[in-house]
Amino acid sequence: MEMTLRWYGTGFDSVTLKQIRQVPMVKGVITTLYDTVPGQAWPKERIQAMKNEVERSGLHLAGIESVNIHDDIKVGLPSRDQYIENYIKTLEGLGEADIHMVCYNFMPVFDWTRSDLKKSLPDGSTVLSYDQELVDQIDVDKMLSSMEANANGFTLPGWEPERMARVKELFEMYKDVDEEKLFQNLCYFLRAIMPTCKKYGINMAIHPDDPAWPVFNLPRIITGKEKILRLLSAVPDAENGLTLCTGSLGSNPLNDIPDMIHAFKDRIHFAHVRNIHHLAPGKFDEAPHPTSLGSLDIYAIMKALFDTGFDGPIRPDHGRMIWDEVAMPGYGLYDRALGATYLSGLWEAIERNAKG
Ligand code: DNO
């Protein structure tokens, strides 16, 4: 595995490449062109400039999170073919720049959803949290303004202001899209891009839905073992794989993540590892990474990744906000650096034990 940190790019992130370079064991970053919009073909010069900037700092560009998918592709409109063509152009640019992993999601309207971006814990830190009862009571507009108001001035990933400005229209677009239709549209998209992925050796890593159940009555299809296995077999190419996000899949306590890792094995192309604390059905806080501080067995998760020979990029995921840091919610430096070091320590112990 390659330990990485997510980085949003100069001008979009409070964390610098220099700081990331100083986190023990972190060798790479996962980044993106944060100011591109879904559906746009990424200019090759910009891809190369992004890569050069990362490499100048002594880090490896280990993959992209995300190349977002245009809603017309998710809804399955006739215009999707044009957007798929643009996506393919972006993949060609990435392949030519020697970038081989792309994380994306297929969630309608919203990417990840939280009801609170700054919940205080007894130790004075703040975390992201989710409470289905609260979400059921608020309307979408209120949700948008509270996400924006609590984001410390940052644009949250997947909550692009241009798209959110037409959120009502987006809901309208999805009104006839049920789970099956969404699934078929995903397969259509994947089948169309697979030849390019093969040509350039690009692994596509779909991100699970977060939380792992439908929100605002929108369909969600990447929520558990059976549904993910269905996708992996519907498009059986090795390049069609998964981002194993423990926090997203782990939001549903019925998801047994080590078991899923064994079931998906070499189709896991990227891993996001973080802990969450289940409080009640549909209600959880994000938690510090160590096993004993949350509900997920992070040791068992890392061991399952090791035992299945996982060799892709991995990153600590959302951290708490600690030590008075001001950053994009979930993406401060300090707690993610602690997370990276903890995960690297677990890996070292697991590896040395395996060697005897
Ligand atoms: C949130 C992230 C997601 C993720 C996308 C992948 O913090 O985990 O925004 O990057 O769903 O496309």
Tab-separated table of C-alpha atoms and ligand atoms in Angstrom:
chain	number	residue	atom	x	y	z
A	1	MET	CA	0.000	0.000	0.000
A	2	GLU	CA	0.998	3.592	-0.466
A	3	MET	CA	0.082	5.990	2.361
A	4	THR	CA	-1.336	9.245	1.005
A	5	LEU	CA	-3.249	12.332	2.077
A	6	ARG	CA	-5.972	14.081	0.123
A	7	TRP	CA	-4.991	17.541	-1.082
A	8	TYR	CA	-7.365	19.956	-2.836
A	9	GLY	CA	-4.724	22.030	-4.619
A	10	THR	CA	-3.090	25.396	-4.103
A	11	GLY	CA	-5.719	28.034	-3.408
A	12	PHE	CA	-8.322	25.492	-2.313
A	13	ASP	CA	-6.674	23.830	0.661
A	14	SER	CA	-5.419	25.255	3.936
A	15	VAL	CA	-2.827	22.466	4.009
A	16	THR	CA	0.338	22.745	1.916
A	17	LEU	CA	2.321	20.086	0.062
A	18	LYS	CA	5.296	20.986	2.244
A	19	GLN	CA	3.300	20.099	5.356
A	20	ILE	CA	2.083	16.847	3.817
A	21	ARG	CA	5.657	15.913	2.894
A	22	GLN	CA	6.541	16.117	6.592
A	23	VAL	CA	3.914	13.632	7.762
A	24	PRO	CA	5.783	10.414	8.551
A	25	MET	CA	5.182	7.609	6.038
A	26	VAL	CA	3.070	9.709	3.663
A	27	LYS	CA	4.563	9.336	0.201
A	28	GLY	CA	1.810	10.551	-2.053
A	29	VAL	CA	-1.193	12.794	-2.468
A	30	ILE	CA	-4.596	12.278	-3.955
A	31	THR	CA	-5.710	15.438	-5.655
A	32	THR	CA	-7.933	16.909	-8.353
A	33	LEU	CA	-8.509	20.002	-10.438
A	34	TYR	CA	-10.934	21.394	-7.906
A	35	ASP	CA	-12.219	24.233	-10.082
A	36	THR	CA	-13.359	22.019	-12.961
A	37	VAL	CA	-17.057	21.254	-13.266
A	38	PRO	CA	-18.598	17.831	-13.882
A	39	GLY	CA	-18.820	17.102	-17.605
A	40	GLN	CA	-15.831	19.182	-18.627
A	41	ALA	CA	-12.809	17.597	-20.369
A	42	TRP	CA	-9.696	18.451	-18.340
A	43	PRO	CA	-7.043	20.322	-20.323
A	44	LYS	CA	-3.883	18.222	-20.658
A	45	GLU	CA	-1.602	21.135	-19.736
A	46	ARG	CA	-3.445	21.583	-16.458
A	47	ILE	CA	-3.122	17.889	-15.638
A	48	GLN	CA	0.598	18.058	-16.302
A	49	ALA	CA	0.990	21.270	-14.253
A	50	MET	CA	-0.833	19.644	-11.319
A	51	LYS	CA	1.463	16.638	-11.537
A	52	ASN	CA	4.607	18.758	-11.767
A	53	GLU	CA	3.592	20.788	-8.735
A	54	VAL	CA	3.074	17.659	-6.627
A	55	GLU	CA	6.342	16.097	-7.760
A	56	ARG	CA	8.337	19.272	-7.144
A	57	SER	CA	7.390	18.946	-3.491
A	58	GLY	CA	8.862	15.440	-3.335
A	59	LEU	CA	5.513	13.643	-3.352
A	60	HIS	CA	3.915	11.194	-5.768
A	61	LEU	CA	0.575	11.932	-7.393
A	62	ALA	CA	-1.082	8.649	-6.456
A	63	GLY	CA	-4.510	9.241	-7.945
A	64	ILE	CA	-7.403	11.591	-8.561
A	65	GLU	CA	-10.323	12.208	-6.223
A	66	SER	CA	-12.540	12.975	-7.933
A	67	VAL	CA	-13.351	13.244	-11.604
A	68	ASN	CA	-17.027	13.982	-10.996
A	69	ILE	CA	-19.749	12.619	-13.229
A	70	HIS	CA	-22.230	14.876	-14.970
A	71	ASP	CA	-25.848	14.459	-13.845
A	72	ASP	CA	-26.980	13.708	-17.433
A	73	ILE	CA	-24.894	10.507	-17.257
A	74	LYS	CA	-26.442	9.516	-13.924
A	75	VAL	CA	-29.952	10.286	-15.151
A	76	GLY	CA	-29.292	8.612	-18.530
A	77	LEU	CA	-30.246	11.498	-20.838
A	78	PRO	CA	-29.376	11.363	-24.550
A	79	SER	CA	-26.784	14.090	-23.915
A	80	ARG	CA	-24.834	11.643	-21.734
A	81	ASP	CA	-22.763	10.400	-24.681
A	82	GLN	CA	-21.181	13.809	-25.130
A	83	TYR	CA	-20.301	13.983	-21.434
A	84	ILE	CA	-18.905	10.449	-21.527
A	85	GLU	CA	-16.729	11.495	-24.448
A	86	ASN	CA	-15.427	14.380	-22.359
A	87	TYR	CA	-14.790	11.988	-19.477
A	88	ILE	CA	-12.782	9.781	-21.820
A	89	LYS	CA	-10.714	12.789	-22.900
A	90	THR	CA	-9.951	13.485	-19.253
A	91	LEU	CA	-8.941	9.855	-18.724
A	92	GLU	CA	-6.650	10.024	-21.757
A	93	GLY	CA	-4.978	13.120	-20.326
A	94	LEU	CA	-4.524	11.400	-16.971
A	95	GLY	CA	-3.180	8.241	-18.595
A	96	GLU	CA	-0.684	10.217	-20.665
A	97	ALA	CA	0.483	11.907	-17.452
A	98	ASP	CA	1.032	8.465	-15.887
A	99	ILE	CA	-1.849	8.760	-13.409
A	100	HIS	CA	-3.584	5.431	-12.883
A	101	MET	CA	-6.350	5.699	-10.291
A	102	VAL	CA	-9.570	7.705	-10.445
A	103	CYS	CA	-12.042	7.887	-7.564
A	104	TYR	CA	-15.583	8.985	-8.414
A	105	ASN	CA	-19.086	8.545	-7.086
A	106	PHE	CA	-22.504	7.907	-8.569
A	107	MET	CA	-24.689	9.564	-5.946
A	108	PRO	CA	-27.641	11.581	-7.275
A	109	VAL	CA	-27.700	15.318	-6.478
A	110	PHE	CA	-25.553	15.240	-3.344
A	111	ASP	CA	-22.231	13.659	-2.667
A	112	TRP	CA	-21.712	12.787	1.042
A	113	THR	CA	-24.228	14.256	3.511
A	114	ARG	CA	-23.913	15.314	7.166
A	115	SER	CA	-26.331	17.011	9.525
A	116	ASP	CA	-23.621	18.741	11.557
A	117	LEU	CA	-20.136	19.769	10.443
A	118	LYS	CA	-18.989	20.970	13.851
A	119	LYS	CA	-20.300	18.751	16.597
A	120	SER	CA	-18.324	19.289	19.822
A	121	LEU	CA	-16.876	16.283	21.608
A	122	PRO	CA	-16.021	16.280	25.342
A	123	ASP	CA	-12.292	16.726	24.540
A	124	GLY	CA	-13.021	20.074	22.848
A	125	SER	CA	-12.508	18.801	19.299
A	126	THR	CA	-15.252	18.981	16.682
A	127	VAL	CA	-16.394	16.312	14.265
A	128	LEU	CA	-18.789	15.760	11.405
A	129	SER	CA	-21.913	13.911	12.410
A	130	TYR	CA	-25.129	12.543	10.959
A	131	ASP	CA	-28.572	12.141	12.415
A	132	GLN	CA	-31.305	10.818	10.135
A	133	GLU	CA	-34.045	12.242	12.378
A	134	LEU	CA	-32.646	15.737	11.927
A	135	VAL	CA	-32.256	15.254	8.175
A	136	ASP	CA	-35.874	14.085	7.956
A	137	GLN	CA	-37.003	17.328	9.563
A	138	ILE	CA	-35.115	19.836	7.446
A	139	ASP	CA	-35.784	20.824	3.897
A	140	VAL	CA	-33.089	20.738	1.274
A	141	ASP	CA	-32.571	24.519	1.166
A	142	LYS	CA	-31.934	24.672	4.899
A	143	MET	CA	-29.516	21.797	4.574
A	144	LEU	CA	-27.591	23.623	1.873
A	145	SER	CA	-27.332	26.866	3.797
A	146	SER	CA	-26.245	25.149	6.995
A	147	MET	CA	-23.552	23.136	5.140
A	148	GLU	CA	-22.311	26.347	3.557
A	149	ALA	CA	-22.402	28.354	6.788
A	150	ASN	CA	-20.352	25.771	8.642
A	151	ALA	CA	-17.729	25.042	6.023
A	152	ASN	CA	-15.231	27.668	7.278
A	153	GLY	CA	-15.341	29.457	3.932
A	154	PHE	CA	-14.331	26.378	1.912
A	155	THR	CA	-16.318	24.761	-0.901
A	156	LEU	CA	-17.084	21.241	0.237
A	157	PRO	CA	-16.214	18.403	-2.132
A	158	GLY	CA	-19.237	17.401	-4.184
A	159	TRP	CA	-21.236	20.459	-3.044
A	160	GLU	CA	-20.265	22.689	-5.953
A	161	PRO	CA	-22.109	26.031	-5.634
A	162	GLU	CA	-23.007	26.016	-9.371
A	163	ARG	CA	-24.853	22.726	-8.998
A	164	MET	CA	-26.364	23.514	-5.642
A	165	ALA	CA	-27.806	26.757	-7.034
A	166	ARG	CA	-30.096	24.594	-9.157
A	167	VAL	CA	-30.823	21.926	-6.603
A	168	LYS	CA	-34.595	21.967	-7.197
A	169	GLU	CA	-34.020	21.392	-10.901
A	170	LEU	CA	-31.657	18.528	-10.041
A	171	PHE	CA	-34.300	16.847	-7.878
A	172	GLU	CA	-36.740	17.192	-10.757
A	173	MET	CA	-34.269	15.530	-13.138
A	174	TYR	CA	-34.001	12.477	-10.893
A	175	LYS	CA	-37.722	12.037	-10.263
A	176	ASP	CA	-38.031	8.979	-12.540
A	177	VAL	CA	-34.669	7.485	-11.684
A	178	ASP	CA	-34.979	4.511	-9.364
A	179	GLU	CA	-32.206	2.231	-8.113
A	180	GLU	CA	-32.356	-0.069	-11.124
A	181	LYS	CA	-32.195	2.770	-13.616
A	182	LEU	CA	-29.303	4.382	-11.772
A	183	PHE	CA	-27.485	1.037	-11.725
A	184	GLN	CA	-27.989	0.543	-15.470
A	185	ASN	CA	-26.788	4.084	-16.158
A	186	LEU	CA	-23.665	3.393	-14.125
A	187	CYS	CA	-22.998	0.205	-16.115
A	188	TYR	CA	-23.529	2.083	-19.388
A	189	PHE	CA	-20.972	4.681	-18.314
A	190	LEU	CA	-18.439	2.081	-17.162
A	191	ARG	CA	-18.744	-0.047	-20.294
A	192	ALA	CA	-18.122	3.033	-22.418
A	193	ILE	CA	-14.941	4.036	-20.601
A	194	MET	CA	-13.413	0.578	-20.017
A	195	PRO	CA	-11.462	0.446	-23.312
A	196	THR	CA	-9.716	3.726	-22.430
A	197	CYS	CA	-9.040	2.520	-18.886
A	198	LYS	CA	-7.456	-0.633	-20.292
A	199	LYS	CA	-5.377	1.253	-22.820
A	200	TYR	CA	-3.852	3.499	-20.135
A	201	GLY	CA	-3.993	1.149	-17.145
A	202	ILE	CA	-6.416	3.352	-15.209
A	203	ASN	CA	-8.298	1.847	-12.281
A	204	MET	CA	-11.740	3.326	-11.637
A	205	ALA	CA	-12.624	3.297	-7.946
A	206	ILE	CA	-16.256	4.059	-7.206
A	207	HIS	CA	-16.848	5.675	-3.830
A	208	PRO	CA	-19.631	4.187	-1.701
A	209	ASP	CA	-22.695	6.256	-0.913
A	210	ASP	CA	-22.333	8.209	2.293
A	211	PRO	CA	-24.307	7.525	4.407
A	212	ALA	CA	-24.996	4.062	3.028
A	213	TRP	CA	-28.750	4.440	2.567
A	214	PRO	CA	-31.117	6.661	0.529
A	215	VAL	CA	-31.332	10.291	1.624
A	216	PHE	CA	-34.056	12.760	0.605
A	217	ASN	CA	-35.729	9.836	-1.217
A	218	LEU	CA	-32.943	9.716	-3.769
A	219	PRO	CA	-31.775	6.242	-4.806
A	220	ARG	CA	-28.399	4.994	-3.568
A	221	ILE	CA	-26.765	1.937	-5.073
A	222	ILE	CA	-23.279	1.540	-3.589
A	223	THR	CA	-24.302	0.742	-0.061
A	224	GLY	CA	-23.415	-2.856	0.797
A	225	LYS	CA	-21.803	-6.146	-0.166
A	226	GLU	CA	-24.445	-7.604	-2.501
A	227	LYS	CA	-24.960	-4.422	-4.482
A	228	ILE	CA	-21.251	-3.845	-4.900
A	229	LEU	CA	-20.677	-7.455	-5.970
A	230	ARG	CA	-23.459	-7.022	-8.504
A	231	LEU	CA	-21.669	-4.021	-9.999
A	232	LEU	CA	-18.303	-5.791	-10.050
A	233	SER	CA	-19.790	-8.712	-11.932
A	234	ALA	CA	-21.991	-6.641	-14.277
A	235	VAL	CA	-18.836	-4.921	-15.544
A	236	PRO	CA	-16.236	-7.586	-14.800
A	237	ASP	CA	-13.150	-5.764	-16.077
A	238	ALA	CA	-10.419	-5.523	-13.422
A	239	GLU	CA	-10.310	-1.745	-13.965
A	240	ASN	CA	-13.875	-1.444	-12.664
A	241	GLY	CA	-13.269	-1.367	-8.935
A	242	LEU	CA	-14.003	0.246	-5.638
A	243	THR	CA	-12.845	2.846	-3.157
A	244	LEU	CA	-13.128	0.957	0.105
A	245	CYS	CA	-14.379	3.795	2.301
A	246	THR	CA	-14.786	2.437	5.811
A	247	GLY	CA	-16.611	5.487	7.118
A	248	SER	CA	-19.244	5.380	4.383
A	249	LEU	CA	-19.849	1.634	4.355
A	250	GLY	CA	-19.446	1.563	8.135
A	251	SER	CA	-22.309	4.023	8.612
A	252	ASN	CA	-24.525	0.939	8.379
A	253	PRO	CA	-23.563	-1.320	11.317
A	254	LEU	CA	-24.732	-4.343	9.317
A	255	ASN	CA	-21.870	-3.896	6.848
A	256	ASP	CA	-19.042	-6.215	7.912
A	257	ILE	CA	-16.091	-4.415	6.377
A	258	PRO	CA	-13.312	-7.035	6.800
A	259	ASP	CA	-15.671	-9.570	5.196
A	260	MET	CA	-16.340	-7.145	2.320
A	261	ILE	CA	-12.609	-6.636	1.783
A	262	HIS	CA	-12.201	-10.394	1.366
A	263	ALA	CA	-15.193	-10.501	-0.989
A	264	PHE	CA	-13.979	-7.640	-3.226
A	265	LYS	CA	-10.241	-8.456	-2.958
A	266	ASP	CA	-8.291	-7.257	-5.977
A	267	ARG	CA	-11.115	-4.985	-7.133
A	268	ILE	CA	-10.296	-2.551	-4.291
A	269	HIS	CA	-8.214	0.126	-5.986
A	270	PHE	CA	-8.167	2.761	-3.239
A	271	ALA	CA	-8.877	2.793	0.491
A	272	HIS	CA	-10.236	5.526	2.772
A	273	VAL	CA	-9.846	4.393	6.339
A	274	ARG	CA	-11.523	6.158	9.229
A	275	ASN	CA	-13.547	5.310	12.298
A	276	ILE	CA	-17.063	6.299	13.210
A	277	HIS	CA	-19.046	6.046	16.393
A	278	HIS	CA	-22.549	4.546	16.073
A	279	LEU	CA	-24.922	6.291	18.463
A	280	ALA	CA	-28.294	4.859	17.377
A	281	PRO	CA	-29.759	3.525	14.120
A	282	GLY	CA	-29.194	6.239	11.484
A	283	LYS	CA	-27.119	8.327	13.867
A	284	PHE	CA	-23.334	8.498	14.097
A	285	ASP	CA	-20.389	10.766	14.840
A	286	GLU	CA	-17.106	10.609	13.034
A	287	ALA	CA	-14.405	9.502	15.465
A	288	PRO	CA	-10.619	9.584	15.852
A	289	HIS	CA	-8.992	6.799	13.823
A	290	PRO	CA	-7.995	4.296	16.597
A	291	THR	CA	-10.184	1.222	17.030
A	292	SER	CA	-10.914	1.788	20.717
A	293	LEU	CA	-12.335	5.276	20.079
A	294	GLY	CA	-15.084	4.286	17.641
A	295	SER	CA	-17.310	1.444	16.510
A	296	LEU	CA	-15.174	0.030	13.677
A	297	ASP	CA	-12.339	-2.450	14.137
A	298	ILE	CA	-9.631	-0.562	12.280
A	299	TYR	CA	-7.041	-3.231	13.088
A	300	ALA	CA	-9.222	-5.938	11.490
A	301	ILE	CA	-9.792	-3.677	8.464
A	302	MET	CA	-6.066	-3.062	7.955
A	303	LYS	CA	-5.352	-6.764	8.465
A	304	ALA	CA	-7.949	-7.730	5.854
A	305	LEU	CA	-6.357	-5.271	3.408
A	306	PHE	CA	-2.937	-6.762	4.144
A	307	ASP	CA	-4.162	-10.357	3.904
A	308	THR	CA	-5.793	-9.724	0.518
A	309	GLY	CA	-2.579	-8.182	-0.838
A	310	PHE	CA	-3.910	-4.629	-1.166
A	311	ASP	CA	-1.251	-2.544	-2.922
A	312	GLY	CA	-3.110	0.624	-3.934
A	313	PRO	CA	-3.148	4.071	-2.381
A	314	ILE	CA	-4.722	4.413	1.043
A	315	ARG	CA	-5.545	7.540	2.991
A	316	PRO	CA	-6.779	8.446	6.411
A	317	ASP	CA	-10.170	9.982	5.883
A	318	HIS	CA	-11.981	12.790	7.636
A	319	GLY	CA	-10.269	13.919	10.797
A	320	ARG	CA	-11.582	15.865	13.754
A	321	MET	CA	-10.772	19.548	14.012
A	322	ILE	CA	-8.186	19.785	16.805
A	323	TRP	CA	-5.602	22.210	18.173
A	324	ASP	CA	-7.639	25.222	16.945
A	325	GLU	CA	-7.005	24.448	13.308
A	326	VAL	CA	-9.247	26.200	10.777
A	327	ALA	CA	-9.679	24.072	7.658
A	328	MET	CA	-12.240	22.469	5.417
A	329	PRO	CA	-14.446	20.321	7.701
A	330	GLY	CA	-12.931	16.836	7.855
A	331	TYR	CA	-9.785	17.884	6.025
A	332	GLY	CA	-7.532	19.586	8.542
A	333	LEU	CA	-3.904	18.532	8.684
A	334	TYR	CA	-3.466	17.589	12.322
A	335	ASP	CA	-5.935	14.801	12.952
A	336	ARG	CA	-5.390	13.290	9.514
A	337	ALA	CA	-1.634	13.254	10.171
A	338	LEU	CA	-2.315	11.378	13.425
A	339	GLY	CA	-4.541	9.019	11.453
A	340	ALA	CA	-1.873	8.373	8.797
A	341	THR	CA	0.693	7.581	11.469
A	342	TYR	CA	-1.679	5.265	13.320
A	343	LEU	CA	-2.607	3.387	10.135
A	344	SER	CA	1.067	3.090	9.150
A	345	GLY	CA	1.865	1.732	12.603
A	346	LEU	CA	-0.855	-0.891	12.353
A	347	TRP	CA	0.424	-1.896	8.925
A	348	GLU	CA	4.008	-2.246	10.178
A	349	ALA	CA	2.882	-4.487	13.041
A	350	ILE	CA	0.693	-6.619	10.776
A	351	GLU	CA	3.474	-6.968	8.208
A	352	ARG	CA	6.115	-7.920	10.787
A	353	ASN	CA	3.803	-10.422	12.428
A	354	ALA	CA	3.123	-12.008	9.060
A	355	LYS	CA	6.837	-12.359	8.421
A	356	GLY	CA	7.219	-14.003	11.841
B	1	DNO	C1	-15.973	13.402	1.272
B	1	DNO	C2	-15.453	12.487	0.260
B	1	DNO	C3	-16.322	12.427	-0.969
B	1	DNO	C4	-15.619	11.642	-2.067
B	1	DNO	C5	-16.439	11.512	-3.313
B	1	DNO	C6	-15.735	10.693	-4.356
B	1	DNO	O1	-15.270	13.828	2.120
B	1	DNO	O2	-15.236	11.226	0.766
B	1	DNO	O3	-16.573	13.724	-1.419
B	1	DNO	O4	-14.437	12.281	-2.401
B	1	DNO	O5	-17.662	10.938	-3.052
B	1	DNO	O6	-16.198	11.058	-5.604
